[in-house]
Short mmCIF file of C-alpha atoms and ligand atoms in Angstrom, two decimals:
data_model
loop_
_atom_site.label_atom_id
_atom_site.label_comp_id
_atom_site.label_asym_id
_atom_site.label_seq_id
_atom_site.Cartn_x
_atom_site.Cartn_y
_atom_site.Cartn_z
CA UNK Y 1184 -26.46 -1.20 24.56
CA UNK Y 1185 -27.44 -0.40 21.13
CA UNK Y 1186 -28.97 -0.27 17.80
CA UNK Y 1187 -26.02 0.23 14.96
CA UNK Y 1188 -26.64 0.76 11.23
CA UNK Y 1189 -24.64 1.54 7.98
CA UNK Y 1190 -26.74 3.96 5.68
CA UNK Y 1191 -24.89 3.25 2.63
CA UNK Y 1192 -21.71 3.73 4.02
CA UNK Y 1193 -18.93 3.50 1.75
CA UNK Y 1194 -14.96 4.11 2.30
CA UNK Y 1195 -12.85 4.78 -0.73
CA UNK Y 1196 -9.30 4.25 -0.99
CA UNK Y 1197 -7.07 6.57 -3.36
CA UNK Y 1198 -5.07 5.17 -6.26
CA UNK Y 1199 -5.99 4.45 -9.75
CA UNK Y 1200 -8.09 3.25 -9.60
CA UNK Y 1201 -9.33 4.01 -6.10
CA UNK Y 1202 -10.90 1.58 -4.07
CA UNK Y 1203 -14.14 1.03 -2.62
CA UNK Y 1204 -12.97 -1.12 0.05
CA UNK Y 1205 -16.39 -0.82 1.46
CA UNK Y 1206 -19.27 0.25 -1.20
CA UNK Y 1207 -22.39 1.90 -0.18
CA UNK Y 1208 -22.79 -0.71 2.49
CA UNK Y 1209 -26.85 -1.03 4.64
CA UNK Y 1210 -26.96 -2.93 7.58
CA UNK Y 1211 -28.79 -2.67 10.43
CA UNK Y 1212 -27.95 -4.68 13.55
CA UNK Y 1213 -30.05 -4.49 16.30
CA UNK Y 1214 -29.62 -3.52 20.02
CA UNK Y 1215 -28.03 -6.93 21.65
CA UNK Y 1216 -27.43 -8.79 18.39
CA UNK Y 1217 -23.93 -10.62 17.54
CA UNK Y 1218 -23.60 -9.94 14.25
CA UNK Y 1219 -20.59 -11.43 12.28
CA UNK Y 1220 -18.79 -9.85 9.25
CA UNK Y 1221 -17.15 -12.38 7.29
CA UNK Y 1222 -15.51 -12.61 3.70
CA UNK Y 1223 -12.37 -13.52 1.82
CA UNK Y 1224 -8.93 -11.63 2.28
CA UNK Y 1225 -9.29 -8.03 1.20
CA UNK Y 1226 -13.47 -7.85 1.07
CA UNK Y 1227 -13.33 -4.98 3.56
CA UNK Y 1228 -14.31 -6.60 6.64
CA UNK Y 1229 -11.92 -4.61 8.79
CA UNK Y 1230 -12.56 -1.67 6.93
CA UNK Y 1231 -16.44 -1.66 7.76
CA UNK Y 1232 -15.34 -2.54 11.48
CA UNK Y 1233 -12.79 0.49 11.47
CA UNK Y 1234 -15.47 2.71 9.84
CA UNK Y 1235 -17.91 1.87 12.87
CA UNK Y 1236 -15.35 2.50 15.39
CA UNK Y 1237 -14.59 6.05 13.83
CA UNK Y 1238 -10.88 5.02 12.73
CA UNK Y 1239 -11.60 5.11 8.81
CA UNK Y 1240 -13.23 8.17 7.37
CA UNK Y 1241 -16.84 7.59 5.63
CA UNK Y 1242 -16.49 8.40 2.77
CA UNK Y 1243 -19.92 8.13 1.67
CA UNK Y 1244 -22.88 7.54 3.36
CA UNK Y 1245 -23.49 7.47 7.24
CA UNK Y 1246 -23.09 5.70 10.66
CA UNK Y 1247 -25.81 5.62 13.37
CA UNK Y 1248 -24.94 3.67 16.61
CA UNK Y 1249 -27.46 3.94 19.25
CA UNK Y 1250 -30.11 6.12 16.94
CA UNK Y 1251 -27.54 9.11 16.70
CA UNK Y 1252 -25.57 9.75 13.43
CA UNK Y 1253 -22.13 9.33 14.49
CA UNK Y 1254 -20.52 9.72 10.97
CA UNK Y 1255 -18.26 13.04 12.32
CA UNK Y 1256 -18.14 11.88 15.82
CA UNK Y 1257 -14.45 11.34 16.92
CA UNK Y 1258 -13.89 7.27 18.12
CA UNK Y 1259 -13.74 8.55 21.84
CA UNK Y 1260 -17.41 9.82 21.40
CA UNK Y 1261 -18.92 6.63 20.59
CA UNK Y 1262 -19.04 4.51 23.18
CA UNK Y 1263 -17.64 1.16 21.78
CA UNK Y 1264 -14.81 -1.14 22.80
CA UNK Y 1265 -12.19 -3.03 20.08
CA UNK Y 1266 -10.74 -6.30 20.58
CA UNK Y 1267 -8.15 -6.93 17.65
CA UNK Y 1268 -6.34 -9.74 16.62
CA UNK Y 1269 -2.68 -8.61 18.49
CA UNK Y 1270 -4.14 -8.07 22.13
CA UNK Y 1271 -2.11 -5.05 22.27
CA UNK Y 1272 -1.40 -5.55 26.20
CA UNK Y 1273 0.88 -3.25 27.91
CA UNK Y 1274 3.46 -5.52 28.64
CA UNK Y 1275 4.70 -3.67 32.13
CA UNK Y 1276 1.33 -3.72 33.73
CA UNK Y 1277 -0.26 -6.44 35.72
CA UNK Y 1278 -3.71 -8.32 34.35
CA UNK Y 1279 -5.93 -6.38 36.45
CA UNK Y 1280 -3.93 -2.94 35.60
CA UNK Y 1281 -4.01 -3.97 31.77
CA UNK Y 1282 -8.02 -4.74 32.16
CA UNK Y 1283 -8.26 -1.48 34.30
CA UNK Y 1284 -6.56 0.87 32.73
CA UNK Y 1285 -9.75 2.57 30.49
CA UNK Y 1286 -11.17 3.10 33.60
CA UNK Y 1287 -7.95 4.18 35.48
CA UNK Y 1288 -8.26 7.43 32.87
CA UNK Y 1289 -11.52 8.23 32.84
CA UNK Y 1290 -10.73 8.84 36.37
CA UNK Y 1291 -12.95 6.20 38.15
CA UNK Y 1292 -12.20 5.42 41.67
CA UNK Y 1293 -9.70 2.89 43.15
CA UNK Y 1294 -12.26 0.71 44.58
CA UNK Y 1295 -14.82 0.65 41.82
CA UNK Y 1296 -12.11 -0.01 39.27
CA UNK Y 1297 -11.03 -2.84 41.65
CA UNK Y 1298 -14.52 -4.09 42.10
CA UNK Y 1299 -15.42 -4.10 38.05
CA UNK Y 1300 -11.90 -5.88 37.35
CA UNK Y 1301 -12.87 -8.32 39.22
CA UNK Y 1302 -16.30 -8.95 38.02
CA UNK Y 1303 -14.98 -9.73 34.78
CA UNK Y 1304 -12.01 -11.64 35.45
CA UNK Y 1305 -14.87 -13.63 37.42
CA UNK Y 1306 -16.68 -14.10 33.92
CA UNK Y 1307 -13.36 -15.07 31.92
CA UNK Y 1308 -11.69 -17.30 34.72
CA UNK Y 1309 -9.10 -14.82 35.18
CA UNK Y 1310 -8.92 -14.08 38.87
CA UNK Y 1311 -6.04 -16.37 39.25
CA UNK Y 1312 -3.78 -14.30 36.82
CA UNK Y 1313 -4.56 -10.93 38.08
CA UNK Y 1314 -1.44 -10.02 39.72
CA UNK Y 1315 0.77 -11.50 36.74
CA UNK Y 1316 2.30 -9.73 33.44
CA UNK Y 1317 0.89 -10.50 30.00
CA UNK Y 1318 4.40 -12.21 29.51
CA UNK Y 1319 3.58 -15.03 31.76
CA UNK Y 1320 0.13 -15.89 30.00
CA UNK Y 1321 -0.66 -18.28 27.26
CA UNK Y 1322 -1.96 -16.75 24.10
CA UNK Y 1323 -5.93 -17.85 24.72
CA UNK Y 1324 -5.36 -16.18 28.92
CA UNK Y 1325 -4.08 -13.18 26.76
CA UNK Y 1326 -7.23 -12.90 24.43
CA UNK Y 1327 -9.23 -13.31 27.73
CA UNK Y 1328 -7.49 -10.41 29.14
CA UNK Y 1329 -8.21 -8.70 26.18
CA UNK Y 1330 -11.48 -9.27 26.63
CA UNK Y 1331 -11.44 -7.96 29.74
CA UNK Y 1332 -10.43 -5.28 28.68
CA UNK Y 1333 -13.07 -4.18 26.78
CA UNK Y 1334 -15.80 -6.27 29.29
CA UNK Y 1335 -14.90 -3.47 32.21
CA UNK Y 1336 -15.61 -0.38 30.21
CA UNK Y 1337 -19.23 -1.26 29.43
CA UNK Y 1338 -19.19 -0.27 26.06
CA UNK Y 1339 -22.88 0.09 24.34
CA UNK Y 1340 -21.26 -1.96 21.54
CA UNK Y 1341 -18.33 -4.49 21.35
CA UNK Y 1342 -16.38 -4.31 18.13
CA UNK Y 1343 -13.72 -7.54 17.53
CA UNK Y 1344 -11.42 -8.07 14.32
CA UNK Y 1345 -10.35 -11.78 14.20
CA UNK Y 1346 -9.68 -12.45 18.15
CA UNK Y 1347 -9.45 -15.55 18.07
CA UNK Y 1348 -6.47 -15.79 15.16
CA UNK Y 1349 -3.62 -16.37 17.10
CA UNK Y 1350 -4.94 -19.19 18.67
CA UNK Y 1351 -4.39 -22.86 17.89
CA UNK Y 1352 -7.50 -24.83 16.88
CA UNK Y 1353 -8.59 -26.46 19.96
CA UNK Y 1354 -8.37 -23.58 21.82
CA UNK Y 1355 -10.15 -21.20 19.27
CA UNK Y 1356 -13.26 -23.90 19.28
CA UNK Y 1357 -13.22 -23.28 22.67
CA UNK Y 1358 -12.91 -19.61 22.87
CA UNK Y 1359 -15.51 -18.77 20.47
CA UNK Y 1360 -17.97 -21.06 22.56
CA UNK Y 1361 -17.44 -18.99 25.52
CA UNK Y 1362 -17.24 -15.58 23.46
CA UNK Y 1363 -20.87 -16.75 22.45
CA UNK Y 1364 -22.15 -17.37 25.78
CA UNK Y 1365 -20.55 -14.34 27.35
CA UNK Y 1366 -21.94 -12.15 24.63
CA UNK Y 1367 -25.27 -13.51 25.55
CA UNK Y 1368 -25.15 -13.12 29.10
CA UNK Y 1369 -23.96 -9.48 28.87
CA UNK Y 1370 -26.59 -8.61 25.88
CA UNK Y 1371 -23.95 -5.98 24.57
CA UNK Y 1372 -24.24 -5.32 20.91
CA UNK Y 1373 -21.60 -7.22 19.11
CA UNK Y 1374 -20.30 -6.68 15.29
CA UNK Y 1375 -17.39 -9.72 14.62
CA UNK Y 1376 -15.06 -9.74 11.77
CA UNK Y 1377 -13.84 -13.47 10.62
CA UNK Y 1378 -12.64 -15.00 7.36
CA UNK Y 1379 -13.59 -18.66 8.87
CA UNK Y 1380 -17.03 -19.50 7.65
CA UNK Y 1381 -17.42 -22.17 10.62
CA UNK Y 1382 -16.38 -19.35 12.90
CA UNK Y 1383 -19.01 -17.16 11.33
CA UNK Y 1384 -22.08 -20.07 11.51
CA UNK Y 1385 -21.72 -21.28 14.64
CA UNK Y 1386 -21.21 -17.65 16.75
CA UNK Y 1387 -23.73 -15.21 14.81
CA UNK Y 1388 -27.31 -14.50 15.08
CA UNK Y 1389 -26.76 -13.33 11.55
CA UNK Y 1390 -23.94 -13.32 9.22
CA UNK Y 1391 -23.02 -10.22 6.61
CA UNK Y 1392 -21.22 -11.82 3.95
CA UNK Y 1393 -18.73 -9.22 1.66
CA UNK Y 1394 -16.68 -9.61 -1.13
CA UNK Y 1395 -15.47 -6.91 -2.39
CA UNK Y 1396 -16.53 -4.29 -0.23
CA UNK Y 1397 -20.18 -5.39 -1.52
CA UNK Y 1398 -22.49 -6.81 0.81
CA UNK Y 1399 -23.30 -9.85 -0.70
CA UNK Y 1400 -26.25 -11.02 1.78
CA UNK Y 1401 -27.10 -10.74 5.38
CA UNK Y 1402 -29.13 -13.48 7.22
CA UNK Y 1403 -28.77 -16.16 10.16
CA UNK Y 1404 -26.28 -18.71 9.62
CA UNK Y 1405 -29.41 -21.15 8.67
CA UNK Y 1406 -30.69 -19.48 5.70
CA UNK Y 1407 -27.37 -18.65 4.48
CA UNK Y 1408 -26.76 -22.35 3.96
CA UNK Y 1409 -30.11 -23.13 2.62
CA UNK Y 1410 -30.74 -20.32 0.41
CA UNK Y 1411 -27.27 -18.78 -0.61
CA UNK Y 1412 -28.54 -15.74 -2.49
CA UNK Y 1413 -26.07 -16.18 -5.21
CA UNK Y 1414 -23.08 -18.45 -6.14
CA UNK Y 1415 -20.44 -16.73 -4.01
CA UNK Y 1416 -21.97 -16.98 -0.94
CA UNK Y 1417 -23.17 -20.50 -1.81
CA UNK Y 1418 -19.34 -21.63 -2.52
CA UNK Y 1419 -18.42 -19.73 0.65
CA UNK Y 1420 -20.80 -20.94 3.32
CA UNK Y 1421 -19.92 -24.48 4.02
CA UNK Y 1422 -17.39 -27.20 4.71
CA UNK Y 1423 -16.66 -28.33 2.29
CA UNK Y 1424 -17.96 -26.55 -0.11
CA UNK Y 1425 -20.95 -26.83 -2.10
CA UNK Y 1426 -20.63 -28.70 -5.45
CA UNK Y 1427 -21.14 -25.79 -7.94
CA UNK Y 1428 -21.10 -26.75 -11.36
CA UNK Y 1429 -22.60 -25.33 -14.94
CA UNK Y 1430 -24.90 -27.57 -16.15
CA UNK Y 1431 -26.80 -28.12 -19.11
CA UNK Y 1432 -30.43 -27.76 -18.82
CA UNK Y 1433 -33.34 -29.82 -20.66
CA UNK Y 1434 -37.38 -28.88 -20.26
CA UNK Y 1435 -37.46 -30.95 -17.64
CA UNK Y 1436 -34.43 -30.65 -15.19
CA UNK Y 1437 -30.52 -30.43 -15.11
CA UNK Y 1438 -28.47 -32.55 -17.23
CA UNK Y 1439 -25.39 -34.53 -15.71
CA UNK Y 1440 -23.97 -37.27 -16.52
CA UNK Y 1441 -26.63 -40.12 -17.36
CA UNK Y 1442 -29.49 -38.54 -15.79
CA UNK Y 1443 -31.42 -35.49 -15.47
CA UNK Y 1444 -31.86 -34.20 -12.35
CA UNK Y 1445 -35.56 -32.89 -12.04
CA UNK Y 1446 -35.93 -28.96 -11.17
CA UNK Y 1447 -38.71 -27.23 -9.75
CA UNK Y 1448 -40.85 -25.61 -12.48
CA UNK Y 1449 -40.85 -22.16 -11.18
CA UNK Y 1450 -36.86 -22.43 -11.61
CA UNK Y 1451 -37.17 -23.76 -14.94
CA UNK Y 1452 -39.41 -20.66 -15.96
CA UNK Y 1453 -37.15 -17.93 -14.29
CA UNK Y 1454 -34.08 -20.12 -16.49
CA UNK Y 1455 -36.24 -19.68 -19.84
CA UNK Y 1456 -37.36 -16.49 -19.24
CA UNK Y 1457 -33.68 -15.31 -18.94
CA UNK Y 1458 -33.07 -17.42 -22.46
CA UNK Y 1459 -30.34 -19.75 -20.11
CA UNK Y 1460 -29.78 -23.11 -21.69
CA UNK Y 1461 -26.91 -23.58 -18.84
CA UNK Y 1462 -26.99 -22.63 -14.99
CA UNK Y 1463 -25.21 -23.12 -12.63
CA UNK Y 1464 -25.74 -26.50 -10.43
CA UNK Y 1465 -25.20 -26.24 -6.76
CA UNK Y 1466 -25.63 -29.50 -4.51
CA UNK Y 1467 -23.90 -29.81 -1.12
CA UNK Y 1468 -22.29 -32.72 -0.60
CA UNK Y 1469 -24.49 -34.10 2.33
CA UNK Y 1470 -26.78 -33.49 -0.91
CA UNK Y 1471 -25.71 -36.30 -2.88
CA UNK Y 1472 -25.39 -40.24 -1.52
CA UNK Y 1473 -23.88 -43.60 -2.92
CA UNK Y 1474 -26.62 -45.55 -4.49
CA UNK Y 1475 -26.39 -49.48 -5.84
CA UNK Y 1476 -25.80 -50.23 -9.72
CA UNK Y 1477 -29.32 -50.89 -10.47
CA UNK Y 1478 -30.40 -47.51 -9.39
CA UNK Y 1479 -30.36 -44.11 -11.69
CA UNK Y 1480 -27.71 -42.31 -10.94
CA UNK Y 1481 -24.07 -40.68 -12.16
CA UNK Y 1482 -21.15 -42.81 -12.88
CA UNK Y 1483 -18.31 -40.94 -10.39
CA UNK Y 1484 -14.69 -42.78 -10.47
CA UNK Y 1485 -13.35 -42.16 -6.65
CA UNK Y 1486 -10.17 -40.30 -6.57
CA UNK Y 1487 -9.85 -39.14 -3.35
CA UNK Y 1488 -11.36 -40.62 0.00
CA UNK Y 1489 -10.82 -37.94 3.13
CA UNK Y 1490 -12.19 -40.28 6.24
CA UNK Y 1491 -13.04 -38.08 9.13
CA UNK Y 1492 -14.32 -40.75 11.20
CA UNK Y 1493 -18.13 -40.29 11.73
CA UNK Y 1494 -18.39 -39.78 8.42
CA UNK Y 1495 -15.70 -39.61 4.85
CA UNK Y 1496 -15.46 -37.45 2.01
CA UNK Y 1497 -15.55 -38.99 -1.63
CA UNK Y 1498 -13.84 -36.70 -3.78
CA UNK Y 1499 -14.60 -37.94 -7.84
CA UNK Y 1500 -14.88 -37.54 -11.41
CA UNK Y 1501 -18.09 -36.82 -13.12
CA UNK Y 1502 -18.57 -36.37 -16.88
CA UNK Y 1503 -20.68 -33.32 -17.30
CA UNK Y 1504 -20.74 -33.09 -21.25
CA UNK Y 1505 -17.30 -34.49 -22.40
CA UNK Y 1506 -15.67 -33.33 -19.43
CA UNK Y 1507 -15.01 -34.95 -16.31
CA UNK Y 1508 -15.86 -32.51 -13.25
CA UNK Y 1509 -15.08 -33.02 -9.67
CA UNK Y 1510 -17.74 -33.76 -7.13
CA UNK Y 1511 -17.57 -34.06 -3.34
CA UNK Y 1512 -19.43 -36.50 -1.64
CA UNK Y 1513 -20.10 -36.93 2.19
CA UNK Y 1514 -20.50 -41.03 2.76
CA UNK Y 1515 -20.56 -43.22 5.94
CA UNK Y 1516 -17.31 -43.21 7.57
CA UNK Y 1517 -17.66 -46.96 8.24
CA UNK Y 1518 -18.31 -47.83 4.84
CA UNK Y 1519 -16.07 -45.84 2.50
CA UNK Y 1520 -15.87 -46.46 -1.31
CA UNK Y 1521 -12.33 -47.32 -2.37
CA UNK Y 1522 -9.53 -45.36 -4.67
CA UNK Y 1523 -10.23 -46.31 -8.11
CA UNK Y 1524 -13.49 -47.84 -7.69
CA UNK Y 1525 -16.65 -46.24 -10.00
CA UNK Y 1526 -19.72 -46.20 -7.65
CA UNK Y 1527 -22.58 -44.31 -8.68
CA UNK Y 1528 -23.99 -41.21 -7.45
CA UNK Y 1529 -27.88 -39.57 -6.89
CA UNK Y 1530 -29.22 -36.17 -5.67
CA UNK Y 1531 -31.02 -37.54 -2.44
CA UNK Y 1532 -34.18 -35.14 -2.94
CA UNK Y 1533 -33.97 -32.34 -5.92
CA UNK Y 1534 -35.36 -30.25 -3.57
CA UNK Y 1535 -31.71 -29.82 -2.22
CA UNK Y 1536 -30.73 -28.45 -5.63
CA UNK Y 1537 -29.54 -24.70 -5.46
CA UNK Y 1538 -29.15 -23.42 -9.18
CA UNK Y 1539 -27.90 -19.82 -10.02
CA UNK Y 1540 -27.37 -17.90 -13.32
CA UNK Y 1541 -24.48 -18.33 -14.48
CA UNK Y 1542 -23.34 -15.44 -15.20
CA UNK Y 1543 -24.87 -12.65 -12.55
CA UNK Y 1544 -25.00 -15.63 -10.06
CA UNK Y 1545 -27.71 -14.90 -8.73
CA UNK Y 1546 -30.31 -17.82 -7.15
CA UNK Y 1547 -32.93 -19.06 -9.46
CA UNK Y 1548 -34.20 -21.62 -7.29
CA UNK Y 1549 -36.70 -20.68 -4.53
N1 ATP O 1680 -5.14 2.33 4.17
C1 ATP O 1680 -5.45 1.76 3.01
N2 ATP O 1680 -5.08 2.32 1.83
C2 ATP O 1680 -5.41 1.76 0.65
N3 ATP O 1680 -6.10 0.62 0.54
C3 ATP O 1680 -6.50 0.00 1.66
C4 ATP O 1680 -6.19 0.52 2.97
N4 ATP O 1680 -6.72 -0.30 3.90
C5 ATP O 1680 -7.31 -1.30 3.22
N5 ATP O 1680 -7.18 -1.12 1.88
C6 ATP O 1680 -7.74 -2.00 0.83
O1 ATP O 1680 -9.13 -2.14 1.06
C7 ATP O 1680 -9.55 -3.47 0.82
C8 ATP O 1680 -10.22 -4.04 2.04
O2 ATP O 1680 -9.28 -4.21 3.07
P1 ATP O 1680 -9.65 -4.80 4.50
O3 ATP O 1680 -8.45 -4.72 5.37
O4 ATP O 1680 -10.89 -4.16 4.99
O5 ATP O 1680 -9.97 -6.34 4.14
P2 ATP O 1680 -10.32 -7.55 5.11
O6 ATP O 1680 -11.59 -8.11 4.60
O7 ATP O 1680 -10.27 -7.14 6.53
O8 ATP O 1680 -9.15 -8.58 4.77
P3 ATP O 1680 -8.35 -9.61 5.74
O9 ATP O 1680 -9.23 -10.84 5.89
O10 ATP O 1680 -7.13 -9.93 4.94
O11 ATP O 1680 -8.06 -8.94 7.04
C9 ATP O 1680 -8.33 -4.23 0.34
O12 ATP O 1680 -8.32 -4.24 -1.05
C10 ATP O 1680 -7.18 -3.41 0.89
O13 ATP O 1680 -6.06 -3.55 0.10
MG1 MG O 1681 -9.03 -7.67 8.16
#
C-alpha cells in the first residue's frame, strides 16, 4: 500500500503544436484511497494513468508512489498492477494460469501460487472457472479474471483504464459495485480512469476531473456536485446535466424570463467587482419544480417529456431575453406535464443557484 502524488507532472506530445496531454498536473492520493480520473475523450486521463505506471515519459515534473520519486524508475520497479479495458488474457492458458502467471515469473513456488490463486478467485467468484480458457468466459468472468490478475500480485497500488467498457450496462452497474467493495476490503491504493460521470460518483472517494490535460478540480463526488468549481465541471458532473445558461443580472438577482431570481449578495459583489452585467446561470434540474399559475415563476412551453418512471424529465423553452433557451426539468413521474402544454417554472430555493463568470468560468457563488 501507498501514498502516490503528481508534482506537476506534465507529458508533452510532439507536433506543432505539441501537446500537453497532461499539463503540470498535482495530485496527491493517499495510501488506500480510490481515486477516479475522469474527463471527456482526449483530456489525458490515460495519459496521467500511463505516466504513473512508468509507460509514458514525464516530461515535466515528477512521480512519487509510496514517498520515493519514481519519475526514472522503469514500470517493473514500481510495484503497481494495470487492469485495461481489453483484458489482455493469454488465450492458451487456463484461469488460474492466466491469474498466476506474474507470480509463475517472479519465481514463487507451486503451492503458494496455487494457494494465492485461489484466494482471489474466492473474492471474485471465480473458483468455478479455474480450470477453463478465457474463450469459454463471458466478458464480465473475463474482467474478473483480469482482476485477478492483478489481485494475486499484491501490488502497493492498483492502476485500471476503463475496465468495465466492454461490458453491457447491467453488468457494468454490477461490476463497479463489487470493484468498490473489493477495493475496500483489500485497502490497496486505487487510481481509476472513466469518461462516465455516474461511474466516477458512485465508485470514488474523490474524483480528479481533466479536460485538457488540466486538472480542472479534485474533490469527493459530493462537493463536486454541489460546488462545481467552474462551468465545465458543473456541465460535466451530473445526469442530466445542469441547466447552464448566461443570464442577465439586475442589483438584486438573475434575470429570466418574468422573474428575477434572487442571488446571494456576496455573489452579486464578486459579479460587480469583475464589472459582469451577465453570468453564467447554473440550476440542476432537481433545482427547479412545476409551480401553479398563480405563483411567480417562468413561462416554459414543454417540448420534450423523458418519463423514467419514479420520476420524468421536462425538457422546455424558456425566453431568456428574446430568445427561447432550453431548460431541463426533473418532475413526478406520476404526474407529468404534457407535449405542448406551457406550465410554469420556479428555482425551489436560490440557494441551489450555481453562477460562474462567463467567460473564465470560474464559480462566483459560494
Ligand atoms: N502517443 C501519442 N502521441 C501523440 N499524441 C498523443 C499520444 N497519446 C495520446 N496523445 C494525445 O494526448 C491527448 C490525451 O490522450 P489520452 O489518451 O490520455 O486521453 P483520454 O482522456 O484517455 O481519452 P479517452 O477517453 O478517449 O480514452 C489526446 O489529445 C491524444 O490525442
Ligand atoms: Mg483513455
Amino acid at each position: 500500500m501507498a501514498e502516490v502524488a503528481y508534482v506537476k507532472a506534465s507529458r508533452i506530445f510532439s507536433g506543432n503544436p505539441p501537446v500537453r496531454a497532461v499539463d503540470e498536473l498535482s495530485l496527491d492520493v493517499t495510501d488506500g484511497e480510490f481515486l477516479v480520473l475522469v474527463g471527456p475523450s482526449g483530456s489525458g486521463k490515460s495519459t496521467a494513468l500511463r505516466m504513473l505506471a512508468g509507460l509514458e515519459d514525464i516530461d515535466e515534473g515528477a512521480i512519487h508512489i509510496g514517498g520515493k520519486d519514481v519519475t526514472n524508475v522503469p514500470p517493473k520497479g514500481r510495484d503497481i498492477a494495470m487492469v485495461f479495458q481489453s483484458y489482455a488474457l493469454y488465450p492458451h492458458m487456463t484461469v488460474a494460469e492466466n491469474m498466476g502467471f506474474a507470480l509463475k515469473l517472479r519465481g514463487v513456488n507451486k503451492a503458494d501460487i496455487k494457494q494465492k490463486v485461489l484466494e482471489a478467485a474466492k473474492m471474485l467468484d471465480l473458483e468455478k472457472y479455474l480450470e477453463r480458457k478465457p474463450k469459454a468466459l463471458s466478458g464480465g468472468q473475463r474482467q474478473r479474471v483480469a482482476m485477478g490478475r492483478a489481485i494475486v500480485r499484491e501490488p502497493s497500488v492498483f492502476l485500471m483504464d476503463e475496465p468495465l467498457s466492454n461490458l453491457d450496462a447491467k453488468l457494468r452497474v454490477e461490476t463497479r459495485a463489487n470493484i468498490a467493495a473489493l477495493q475496500a476490503r483489500l485497502g490497496t491504493t486505487t487510481i481509476y480512469v472513466t469518461h462516465d460521470q455516474v461511474e466516477a460518483m458512485t465508485m470514488g472517494h474523490r474524483v480528479a476531473v481533466l479536460k485538457d490535460g488540466l486538472l480542472q478540480q479534485c474533490d469527493t463526488p459530493r462537493a463536486l456536485y454541489d460546488k462545481p468549481a467552474n462551468a465545465f465541471v458543473a456541465g460535466f458532473m451530473g445526469s442530466p446535466a445542469m441547466n447552464l445558461k448566461t443570464v442577465p443580472l439586475t442589483s438584486e438577482g438573475a434575470k429570466l424570463d418574468g422573474i428575477v431570481v434572487p442571488l446571494e449578495r456576496k455573489a452579486l459583489d464578486k459579479a460587480a467587482g469583475e464589472g459582469l452585467s451577465e453570468v453564467t446561470f447554473g440550476i440542476r434540474p432537481e433545482s427547479l419544480a412545476l409551480v401553479s399559475s398563480s405563483e411567480q415563476g417562468m413561462d416554459m412551453t414543454v417540448e420534450l417529456v423523458e418519463e423514467l418512471g419514479a420520476d420524468a424529465l421536462m425538457h422546455g423553452s424558456v425566453r431568456i431575453g428574446d430568445v427561447p433557451e432550453r431548460f431541463v426539468v426533473r418532475v413526478d413521474g406520476r404526474t407529468p406535464p404534457t407535449l405542448g402544454q406551457t406550465v410554469k417554472v420556479a428555482v425551489r430555493d436560490a440557494g441551489e443557484v450555481h453562477l460562474f463568470h462567463p467567460e473564465s468560468g470560474y464559480r462566483l457563488t459560494d
